[in-house]
Short mmCIF file of C-alpha atoms and ligand atoms in Angstrom, two decimals:
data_model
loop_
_atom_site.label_atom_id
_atom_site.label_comp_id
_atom_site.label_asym_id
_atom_site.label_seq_id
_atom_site.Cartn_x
_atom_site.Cartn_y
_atom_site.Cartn_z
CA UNK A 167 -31.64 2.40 -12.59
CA UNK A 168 -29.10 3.47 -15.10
CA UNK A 169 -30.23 2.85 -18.66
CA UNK A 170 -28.51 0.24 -20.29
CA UNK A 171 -27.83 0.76 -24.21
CA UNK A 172 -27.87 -1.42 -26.60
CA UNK A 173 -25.45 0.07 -29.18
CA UNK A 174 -22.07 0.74 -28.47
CA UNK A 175 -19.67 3.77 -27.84
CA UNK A 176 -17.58 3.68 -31.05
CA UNK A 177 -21.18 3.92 -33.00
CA UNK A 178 -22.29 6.44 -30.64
CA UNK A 179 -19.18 8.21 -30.73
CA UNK A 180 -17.92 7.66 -27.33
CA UNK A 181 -14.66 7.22 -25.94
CA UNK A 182 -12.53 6.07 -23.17
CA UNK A 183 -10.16 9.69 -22.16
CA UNK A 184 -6.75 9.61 -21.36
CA UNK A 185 -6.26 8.78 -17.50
CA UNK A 186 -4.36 12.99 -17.43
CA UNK A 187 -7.41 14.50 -19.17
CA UNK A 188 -9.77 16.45 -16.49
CA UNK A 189 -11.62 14.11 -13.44
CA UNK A 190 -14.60 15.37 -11.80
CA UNK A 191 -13.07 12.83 -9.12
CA UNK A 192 -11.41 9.39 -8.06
CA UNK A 193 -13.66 6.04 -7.24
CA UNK A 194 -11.68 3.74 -4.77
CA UNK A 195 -13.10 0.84 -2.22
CA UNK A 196 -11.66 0.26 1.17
CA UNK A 197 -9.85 -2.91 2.03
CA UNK A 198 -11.14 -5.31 5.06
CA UNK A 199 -10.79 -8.58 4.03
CA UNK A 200 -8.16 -10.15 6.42
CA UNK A 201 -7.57 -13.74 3.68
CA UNK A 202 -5.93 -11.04 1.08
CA UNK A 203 -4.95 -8.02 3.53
CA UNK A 204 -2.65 -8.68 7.00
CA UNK A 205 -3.01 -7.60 10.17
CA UNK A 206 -7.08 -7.46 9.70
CA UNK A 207 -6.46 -4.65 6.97
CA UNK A 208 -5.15 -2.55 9.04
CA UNK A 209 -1.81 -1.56 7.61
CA UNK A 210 -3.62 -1.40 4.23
CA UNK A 211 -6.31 0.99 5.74
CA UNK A 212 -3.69 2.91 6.30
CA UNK A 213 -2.50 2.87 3.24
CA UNK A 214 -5.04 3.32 1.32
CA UNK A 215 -5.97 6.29 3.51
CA UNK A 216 -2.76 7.97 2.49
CA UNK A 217 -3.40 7.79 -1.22
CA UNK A 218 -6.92 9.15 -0.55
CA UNK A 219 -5.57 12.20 1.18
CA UNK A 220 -2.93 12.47 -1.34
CA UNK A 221 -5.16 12.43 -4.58
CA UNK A 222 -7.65 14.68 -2.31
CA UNK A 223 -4.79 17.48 -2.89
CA UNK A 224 -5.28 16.87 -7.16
CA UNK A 225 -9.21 15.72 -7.09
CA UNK A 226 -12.57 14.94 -5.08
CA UNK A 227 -12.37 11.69 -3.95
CA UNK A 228 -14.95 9.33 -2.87
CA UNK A 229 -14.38 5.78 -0.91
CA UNK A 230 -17.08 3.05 -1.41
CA UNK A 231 -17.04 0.79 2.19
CA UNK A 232 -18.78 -1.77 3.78
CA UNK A 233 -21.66 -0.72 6.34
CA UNK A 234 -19.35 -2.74 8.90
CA UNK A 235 -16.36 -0.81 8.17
CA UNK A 236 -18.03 2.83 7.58
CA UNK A 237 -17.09 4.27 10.91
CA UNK A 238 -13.94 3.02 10.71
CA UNK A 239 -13.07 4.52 7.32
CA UNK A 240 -14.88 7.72 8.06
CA UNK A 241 -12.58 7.97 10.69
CA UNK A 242 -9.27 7.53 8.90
CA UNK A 243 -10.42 8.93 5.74
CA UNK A 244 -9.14 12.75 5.21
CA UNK A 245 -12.30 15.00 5.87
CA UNK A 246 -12.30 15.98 2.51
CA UNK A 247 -12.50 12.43 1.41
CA UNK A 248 -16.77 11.88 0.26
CA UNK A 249 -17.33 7.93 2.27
CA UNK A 250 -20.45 6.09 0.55
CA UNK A 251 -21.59 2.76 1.55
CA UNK A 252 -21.24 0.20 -1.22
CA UNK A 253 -20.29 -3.69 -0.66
CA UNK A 254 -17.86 -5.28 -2.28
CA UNK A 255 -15.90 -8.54 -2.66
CA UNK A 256 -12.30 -6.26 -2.08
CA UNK A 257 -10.79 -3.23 -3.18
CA UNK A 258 -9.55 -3.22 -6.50
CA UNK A 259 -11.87 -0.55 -8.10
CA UNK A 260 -9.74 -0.54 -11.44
CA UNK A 261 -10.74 -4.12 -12.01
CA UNK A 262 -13.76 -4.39 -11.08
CA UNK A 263 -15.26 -0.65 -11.61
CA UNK A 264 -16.66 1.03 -14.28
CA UNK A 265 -14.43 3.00 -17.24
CA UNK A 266 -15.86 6.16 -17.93
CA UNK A 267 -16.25 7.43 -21.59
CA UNK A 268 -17.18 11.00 -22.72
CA UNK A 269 -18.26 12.20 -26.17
CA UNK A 270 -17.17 15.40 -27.79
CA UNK A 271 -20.30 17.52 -26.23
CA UNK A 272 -19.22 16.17 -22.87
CA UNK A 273 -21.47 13.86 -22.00
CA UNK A 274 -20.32 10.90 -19.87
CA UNK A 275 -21.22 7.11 -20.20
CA UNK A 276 -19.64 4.14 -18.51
CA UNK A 277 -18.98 0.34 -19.34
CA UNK A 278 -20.20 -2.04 -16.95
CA UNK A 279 -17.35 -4.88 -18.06
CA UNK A 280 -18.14 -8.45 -16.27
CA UNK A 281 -15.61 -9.32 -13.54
CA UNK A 282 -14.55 -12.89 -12.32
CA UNK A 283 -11.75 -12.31 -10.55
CA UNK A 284 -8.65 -12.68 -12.33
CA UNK A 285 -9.48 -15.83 -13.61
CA UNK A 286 -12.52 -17.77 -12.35
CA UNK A 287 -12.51 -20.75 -11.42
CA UNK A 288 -9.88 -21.11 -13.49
CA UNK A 289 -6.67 -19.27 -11.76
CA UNK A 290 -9.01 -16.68 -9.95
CA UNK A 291 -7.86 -14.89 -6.87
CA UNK A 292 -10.32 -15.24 -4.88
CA UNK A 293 -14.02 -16.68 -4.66
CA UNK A 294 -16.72 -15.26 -5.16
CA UNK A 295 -16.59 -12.18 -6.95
CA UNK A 296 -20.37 -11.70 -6.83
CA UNK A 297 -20.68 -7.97 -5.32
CA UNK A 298 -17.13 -6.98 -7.00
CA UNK A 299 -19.51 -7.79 -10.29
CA UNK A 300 -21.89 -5.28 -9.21
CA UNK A 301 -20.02 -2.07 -8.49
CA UNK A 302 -19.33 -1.07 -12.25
CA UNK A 303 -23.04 -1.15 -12.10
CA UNK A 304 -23.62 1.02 -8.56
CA UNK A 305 -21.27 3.82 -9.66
CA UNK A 306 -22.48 4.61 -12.47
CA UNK A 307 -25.97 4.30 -11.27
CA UNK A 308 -24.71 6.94 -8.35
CA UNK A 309 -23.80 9.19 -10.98
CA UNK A 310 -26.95 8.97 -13.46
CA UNK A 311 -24.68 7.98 -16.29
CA UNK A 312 -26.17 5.65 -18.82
CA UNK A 313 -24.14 2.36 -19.58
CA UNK A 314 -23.15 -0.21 -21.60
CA UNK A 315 -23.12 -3.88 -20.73
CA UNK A 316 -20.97 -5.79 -22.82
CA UNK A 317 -20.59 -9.60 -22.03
CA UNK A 318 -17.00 -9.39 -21.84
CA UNK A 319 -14.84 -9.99 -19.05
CA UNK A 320 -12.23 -7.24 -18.89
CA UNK A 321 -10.54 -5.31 -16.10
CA UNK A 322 -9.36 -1.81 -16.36
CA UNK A 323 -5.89 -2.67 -15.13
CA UNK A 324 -5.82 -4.15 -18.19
CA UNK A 325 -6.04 -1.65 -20.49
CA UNK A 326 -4.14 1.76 -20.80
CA UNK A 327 -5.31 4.31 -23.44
CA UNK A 328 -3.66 7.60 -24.93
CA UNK A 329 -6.94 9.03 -25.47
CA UNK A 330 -6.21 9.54 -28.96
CA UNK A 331 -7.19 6.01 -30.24
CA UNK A 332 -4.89 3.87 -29.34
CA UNK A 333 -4.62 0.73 -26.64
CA UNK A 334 -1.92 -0.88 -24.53
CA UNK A 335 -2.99 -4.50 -23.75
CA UNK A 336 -0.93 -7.67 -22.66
CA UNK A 337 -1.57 -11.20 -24.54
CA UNK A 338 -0.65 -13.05 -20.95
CA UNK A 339 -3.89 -11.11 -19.50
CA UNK A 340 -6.45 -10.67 -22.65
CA UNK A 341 -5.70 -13.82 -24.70
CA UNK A 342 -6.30 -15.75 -21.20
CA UNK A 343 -8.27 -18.65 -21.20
CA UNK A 344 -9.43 -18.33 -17.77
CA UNK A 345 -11.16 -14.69 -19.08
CA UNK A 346 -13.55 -14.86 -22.63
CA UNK A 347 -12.43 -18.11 -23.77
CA UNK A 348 -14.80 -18.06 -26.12
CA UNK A 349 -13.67 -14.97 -28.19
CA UNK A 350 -10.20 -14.84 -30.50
CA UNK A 351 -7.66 -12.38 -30.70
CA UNK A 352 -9.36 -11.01 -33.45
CA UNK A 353 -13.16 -10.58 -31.78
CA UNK A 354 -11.20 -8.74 -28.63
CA UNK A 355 -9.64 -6.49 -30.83
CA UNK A 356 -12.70 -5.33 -32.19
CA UNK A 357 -14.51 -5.36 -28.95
CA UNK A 358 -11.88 -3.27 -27.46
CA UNK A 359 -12.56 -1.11 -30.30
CA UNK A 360 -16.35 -0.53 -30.26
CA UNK A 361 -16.26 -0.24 -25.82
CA UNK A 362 -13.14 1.72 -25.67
CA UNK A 363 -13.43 4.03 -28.89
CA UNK A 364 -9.75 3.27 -30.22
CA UNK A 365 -8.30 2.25 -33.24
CA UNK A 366 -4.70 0.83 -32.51
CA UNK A 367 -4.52 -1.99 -30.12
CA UNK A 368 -0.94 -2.67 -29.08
CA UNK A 369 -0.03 -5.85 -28.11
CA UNK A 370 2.12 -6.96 -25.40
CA UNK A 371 3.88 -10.16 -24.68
CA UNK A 372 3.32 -10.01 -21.10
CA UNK A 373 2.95 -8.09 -17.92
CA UNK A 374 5.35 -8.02 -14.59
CA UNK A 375 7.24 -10.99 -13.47
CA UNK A 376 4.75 -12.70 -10.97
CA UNK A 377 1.86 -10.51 -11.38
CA UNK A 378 -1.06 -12.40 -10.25
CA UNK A 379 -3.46 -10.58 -12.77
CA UNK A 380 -2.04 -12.73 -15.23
CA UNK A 381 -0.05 -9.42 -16.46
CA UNK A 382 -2.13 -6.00 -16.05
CA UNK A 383 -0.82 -3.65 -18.32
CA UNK A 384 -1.05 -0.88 -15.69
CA UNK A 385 1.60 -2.25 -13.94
CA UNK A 386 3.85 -3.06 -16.59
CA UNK A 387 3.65 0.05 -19.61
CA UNK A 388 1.39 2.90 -19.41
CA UNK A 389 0.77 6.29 -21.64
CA UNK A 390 2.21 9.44 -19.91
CA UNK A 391 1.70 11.61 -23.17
CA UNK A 392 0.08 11.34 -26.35
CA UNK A 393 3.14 9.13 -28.47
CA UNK A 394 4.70 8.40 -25.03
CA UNK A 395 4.70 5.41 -23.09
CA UNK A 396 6.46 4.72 -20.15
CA UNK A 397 7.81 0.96 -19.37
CA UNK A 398 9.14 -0.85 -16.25
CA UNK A 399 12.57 -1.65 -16.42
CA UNK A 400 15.68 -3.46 -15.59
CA UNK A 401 19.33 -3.51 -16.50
CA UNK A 402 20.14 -7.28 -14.61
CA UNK A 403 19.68 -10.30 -17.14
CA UNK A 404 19.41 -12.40 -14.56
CA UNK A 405 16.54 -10.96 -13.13
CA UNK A 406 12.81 -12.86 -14.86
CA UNK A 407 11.66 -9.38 -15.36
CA UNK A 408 14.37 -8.77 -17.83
CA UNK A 409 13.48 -10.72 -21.13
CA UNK A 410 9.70 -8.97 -20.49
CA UNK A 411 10.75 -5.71 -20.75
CA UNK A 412 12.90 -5.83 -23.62
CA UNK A 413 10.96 -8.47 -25.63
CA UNK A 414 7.78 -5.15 -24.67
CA UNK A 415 10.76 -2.37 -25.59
CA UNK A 416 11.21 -4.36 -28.99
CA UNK A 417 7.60 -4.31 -29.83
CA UNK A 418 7.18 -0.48 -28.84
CA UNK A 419 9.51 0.37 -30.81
CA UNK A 420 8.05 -0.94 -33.90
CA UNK A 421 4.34 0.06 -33.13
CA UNK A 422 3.08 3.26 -34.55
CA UNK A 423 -0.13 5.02 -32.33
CA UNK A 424 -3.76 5.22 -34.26
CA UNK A 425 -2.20 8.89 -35.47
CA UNK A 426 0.66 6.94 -37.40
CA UNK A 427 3.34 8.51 -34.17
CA UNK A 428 6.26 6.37 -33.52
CA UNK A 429 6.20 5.70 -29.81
CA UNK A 430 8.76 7.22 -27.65
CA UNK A 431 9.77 4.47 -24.57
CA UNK A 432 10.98 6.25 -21.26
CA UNK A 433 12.25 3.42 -19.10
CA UNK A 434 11.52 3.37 -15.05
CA UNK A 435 13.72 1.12 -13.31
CA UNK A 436 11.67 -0.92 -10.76
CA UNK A 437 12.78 -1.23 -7.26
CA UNK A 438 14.57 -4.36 -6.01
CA UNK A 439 12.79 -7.38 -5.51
CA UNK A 440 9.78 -7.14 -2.60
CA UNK A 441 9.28 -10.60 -1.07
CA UNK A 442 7.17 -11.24 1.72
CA UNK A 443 8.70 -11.79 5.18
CA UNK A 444 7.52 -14.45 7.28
CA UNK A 445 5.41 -11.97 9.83
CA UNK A 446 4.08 -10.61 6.96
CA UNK A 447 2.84 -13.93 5.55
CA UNK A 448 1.87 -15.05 9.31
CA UNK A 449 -0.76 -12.06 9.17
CA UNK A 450 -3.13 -13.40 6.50
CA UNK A 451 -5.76 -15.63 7.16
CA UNK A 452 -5.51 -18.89 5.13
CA UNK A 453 -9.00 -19.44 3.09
CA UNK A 454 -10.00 -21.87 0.87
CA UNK A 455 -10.03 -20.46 -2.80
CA UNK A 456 -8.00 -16.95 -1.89
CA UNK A 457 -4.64 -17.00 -3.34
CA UNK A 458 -2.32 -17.86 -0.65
CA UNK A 459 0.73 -15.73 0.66
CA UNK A 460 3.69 -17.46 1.63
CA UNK A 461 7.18 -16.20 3.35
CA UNK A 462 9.70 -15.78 -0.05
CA UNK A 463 7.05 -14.97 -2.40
CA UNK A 464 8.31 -11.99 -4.85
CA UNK A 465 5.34 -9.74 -5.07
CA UNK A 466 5.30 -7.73 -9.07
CA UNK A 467 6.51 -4.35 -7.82
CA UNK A 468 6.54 -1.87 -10.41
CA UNK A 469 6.36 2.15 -10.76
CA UNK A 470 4.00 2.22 -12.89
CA UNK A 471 1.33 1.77 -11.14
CA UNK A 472 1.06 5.50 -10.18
CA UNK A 473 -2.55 7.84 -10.66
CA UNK A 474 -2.34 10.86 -12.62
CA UNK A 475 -4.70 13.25 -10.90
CA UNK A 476 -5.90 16.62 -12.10
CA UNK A 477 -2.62 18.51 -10.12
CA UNK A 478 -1.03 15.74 -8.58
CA UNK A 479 0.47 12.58 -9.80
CA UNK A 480 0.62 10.11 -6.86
CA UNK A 481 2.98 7.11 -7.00
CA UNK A 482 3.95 4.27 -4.78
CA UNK A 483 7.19 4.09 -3.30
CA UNK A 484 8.87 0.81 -1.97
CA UNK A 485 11.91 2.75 0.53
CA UNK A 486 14.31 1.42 -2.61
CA UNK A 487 17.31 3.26 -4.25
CA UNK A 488 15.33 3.91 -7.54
CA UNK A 489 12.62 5.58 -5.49
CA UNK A 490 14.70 8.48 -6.00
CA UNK A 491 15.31 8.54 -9.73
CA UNK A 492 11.46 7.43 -10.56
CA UNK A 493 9.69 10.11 -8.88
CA UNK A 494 12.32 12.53 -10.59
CA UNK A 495 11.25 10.76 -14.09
CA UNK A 496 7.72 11.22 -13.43
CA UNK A 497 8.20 14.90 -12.12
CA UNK A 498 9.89 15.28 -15.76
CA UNK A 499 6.97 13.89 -17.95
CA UNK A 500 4.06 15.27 -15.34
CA UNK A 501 5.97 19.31 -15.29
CA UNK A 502 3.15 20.71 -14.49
CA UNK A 503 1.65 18.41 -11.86
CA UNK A 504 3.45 17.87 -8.05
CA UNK A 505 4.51 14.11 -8.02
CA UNK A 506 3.43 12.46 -4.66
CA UNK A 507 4.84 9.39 -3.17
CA UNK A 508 3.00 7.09 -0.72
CA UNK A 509 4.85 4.34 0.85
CA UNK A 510 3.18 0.99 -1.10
CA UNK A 511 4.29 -2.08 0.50
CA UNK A 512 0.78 -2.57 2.27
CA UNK A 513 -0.69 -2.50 -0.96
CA UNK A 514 1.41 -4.32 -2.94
CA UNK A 515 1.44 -6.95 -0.61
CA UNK A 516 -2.19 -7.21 -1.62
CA UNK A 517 -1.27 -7.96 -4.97
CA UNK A 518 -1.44 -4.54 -6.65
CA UNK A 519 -0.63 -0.70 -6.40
CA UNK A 520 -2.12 2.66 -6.30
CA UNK A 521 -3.60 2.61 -9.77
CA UNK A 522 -5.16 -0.66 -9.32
CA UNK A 523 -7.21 1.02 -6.31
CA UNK A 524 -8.01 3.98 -8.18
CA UNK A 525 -10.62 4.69 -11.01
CA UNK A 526 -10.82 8.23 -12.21
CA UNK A 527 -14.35 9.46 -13.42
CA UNK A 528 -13.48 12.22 -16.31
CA UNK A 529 -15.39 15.43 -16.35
CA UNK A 530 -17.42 16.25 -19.30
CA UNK A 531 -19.91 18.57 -19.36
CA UNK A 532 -23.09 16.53 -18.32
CA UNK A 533 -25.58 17.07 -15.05
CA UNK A 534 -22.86 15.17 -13.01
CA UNK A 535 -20.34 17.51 -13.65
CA UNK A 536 -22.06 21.11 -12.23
CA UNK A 537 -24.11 18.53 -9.62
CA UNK A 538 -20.70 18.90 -7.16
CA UNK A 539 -17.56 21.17 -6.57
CA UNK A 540 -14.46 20.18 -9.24
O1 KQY B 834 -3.34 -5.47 -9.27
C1 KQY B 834 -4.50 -5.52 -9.44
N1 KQY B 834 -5.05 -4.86 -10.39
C2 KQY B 834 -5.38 -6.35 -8.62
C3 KQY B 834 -4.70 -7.37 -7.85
C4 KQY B 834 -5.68 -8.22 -7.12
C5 KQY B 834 -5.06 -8.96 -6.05
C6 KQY B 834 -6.02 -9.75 -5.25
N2 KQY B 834 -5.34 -10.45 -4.24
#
């Protein structure tokens, strides 16, 4: 069992890296259940099989799966791609996964956050979340690293550090009833502090227009460079999205990073809106206490959901105009990793993107870093 600690990282001088500091690898968990995930989970297999075999070209990569659906995966899954046997509620490893910390000596530690969901019982997406709960737990346990437990719900779509002491957050998703009801602005702030190792929490409004996290940060603004943040945009003031992003472009540009930077705001232009057609709706199974999907609905797609890999950068793509001029912008702030689309709908019409299926597990310099090829 990994040992749990009773202290936490800021005291023990731990913190959470920057998502483009080195990965000994990427977690994700494969998608099967068909009340979130048409066709079976087919198409989304598929999908997530593709960003696999594209962040295998960057990073080892290892896919957690249900003893049902092993074969299945092993089979679709790029041979490079390490398959382990792990249940789970879905596949949103962000959320419900661990986030790694490393200290200056390069030792690695993770934070077992608690999960319910999105919400609970209160707004949740789906019930139960039971085994979701658990994987923080069984990764870090796979990889010997000792953790902390806090009794705080949090999801790491959630949050989006620089590395360098500072936080991106969203009030719509962290001051949520339906998450630690019992704990103020002021108490998350600190708590972010002690498991995360940062200084400057930066508040946003909200997330994405319709994002049924209740606003993940991930999707919405994310760090691309120490001072640099990088924020989904749109011109059209008609569009819903458009009074989020400026109301978050008014607050970046006030903020100053825990290093006293002024942030610089690069602006990706989402894609049109997605909305689900009617086969597409026809193709999930209706249960009880899953978030339905019905013909119309305007799923939250955004850009920013991309994972920044040790060589590669891979991004979704929606088969939209601004395809084009986003993977040029990210090719621009990543120079000196390749920038790799894979085609997103599936996922998205899950309810999230690639960096919501993705959890990177940084380096350091500990026994899990020389136990396996980097
Ligand atoms: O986007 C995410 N981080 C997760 C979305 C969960 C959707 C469940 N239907």
């Amino acid at each position: 069992m990994s040992k749990i600690l009773d202290t936490t990282p800021r005291a023990d001088g731990f913190r959470m890296p920057a998502e483009w500091e080195p990965h000994i690898g990427c977690w994700m968990l494969w998608p099967e259940r068909s009340d979130n995930w048409r066709g079976g989970a087919k198409p989304a297999q598929h999908a997530f099989a593709a960003v696999a075999a594209a962040i295998a070209q960057g990073e080892p990569v290892t896919v957690c799966v249900s003893p049902a659906q092993y074969l299945v995966a092993r089979a679709m899954l790029d041979p490079t791609v390490r398959v382990v046997e792990m249940t789970s509620n879905d596949s949103w490893i962000r959320d419900c996964g661990p986030t790694f910390l490393v200290n200056d000596q390069g030792a690695v530690r993770g934070v077992d956050w608690k999960f319910n969901a999105w919400g609970g019982l209160a707004g949740g997406l789906y019930f139960p979340w039971d085994q979701d709960d658990l994987v923080g737990e069984k990764v870090i346990e796979l990889e010997r690293d000792d953790r902390y437990a806090p009794d705080f719900i949090l999801e790491g779509g959630s949050i989006d550090v620089d590395g360098e002491g500072a936080v991106l957050v969203t009030e719509e998703c962290l001051l949520n009833p339906n998450r630690n009801p019992d704990k103020t602005r002021i108490e998350i702030e600190q708590l972010l502090r002690d498991y995360l190792g940062v200084e400057a929490v930066l508040w946003l409004e909200h997330g994405v227009y319709l994002d049924e996290t209740d606003g993940h940060v991930d999707n919405m603004c994310r760090f691309v460079a120490p001072g640099e943040v990088i924020l989904t945009w749109t011109d059209d003031p008609t569009d819903p999205q458009y009074p989020r992003s400026t109301a978050a472009l008014e607050r970046l540009s006030r903020y100053r990073d825990a290093r006293g930077r002024p942030l610089r705001v690069h602006k990706l232009v989402q894609p049109k809106p997605v909305v689900i057609t009617p086969e597409e709706a026809a193709g999930v199974d209706h249960v009880a206490g899953t978030l339905p999907r019905e013909p119309g609905d305007r799923m939250a797609a955004s850009y920013v959901n991309f994972y920044i890999a040790n060589t590669v950068v891979v991004a979704p793509s929606f088969d939209d105009p601004q395809d084009g001029p986003a993977l040029e912008l990210l090719a621009q702030l990543f120079p000196t990793r390749r920038i790799l689309a894979v085609p997103a709908r599936e996922i998205l019409l899950g309810g999230g993107n690639i960096h919501c299926i993705t959890q990177q597990e940084p380096l350091g310099r500990g026994p899990a870093a020389t136990a396996r090829p980097g």
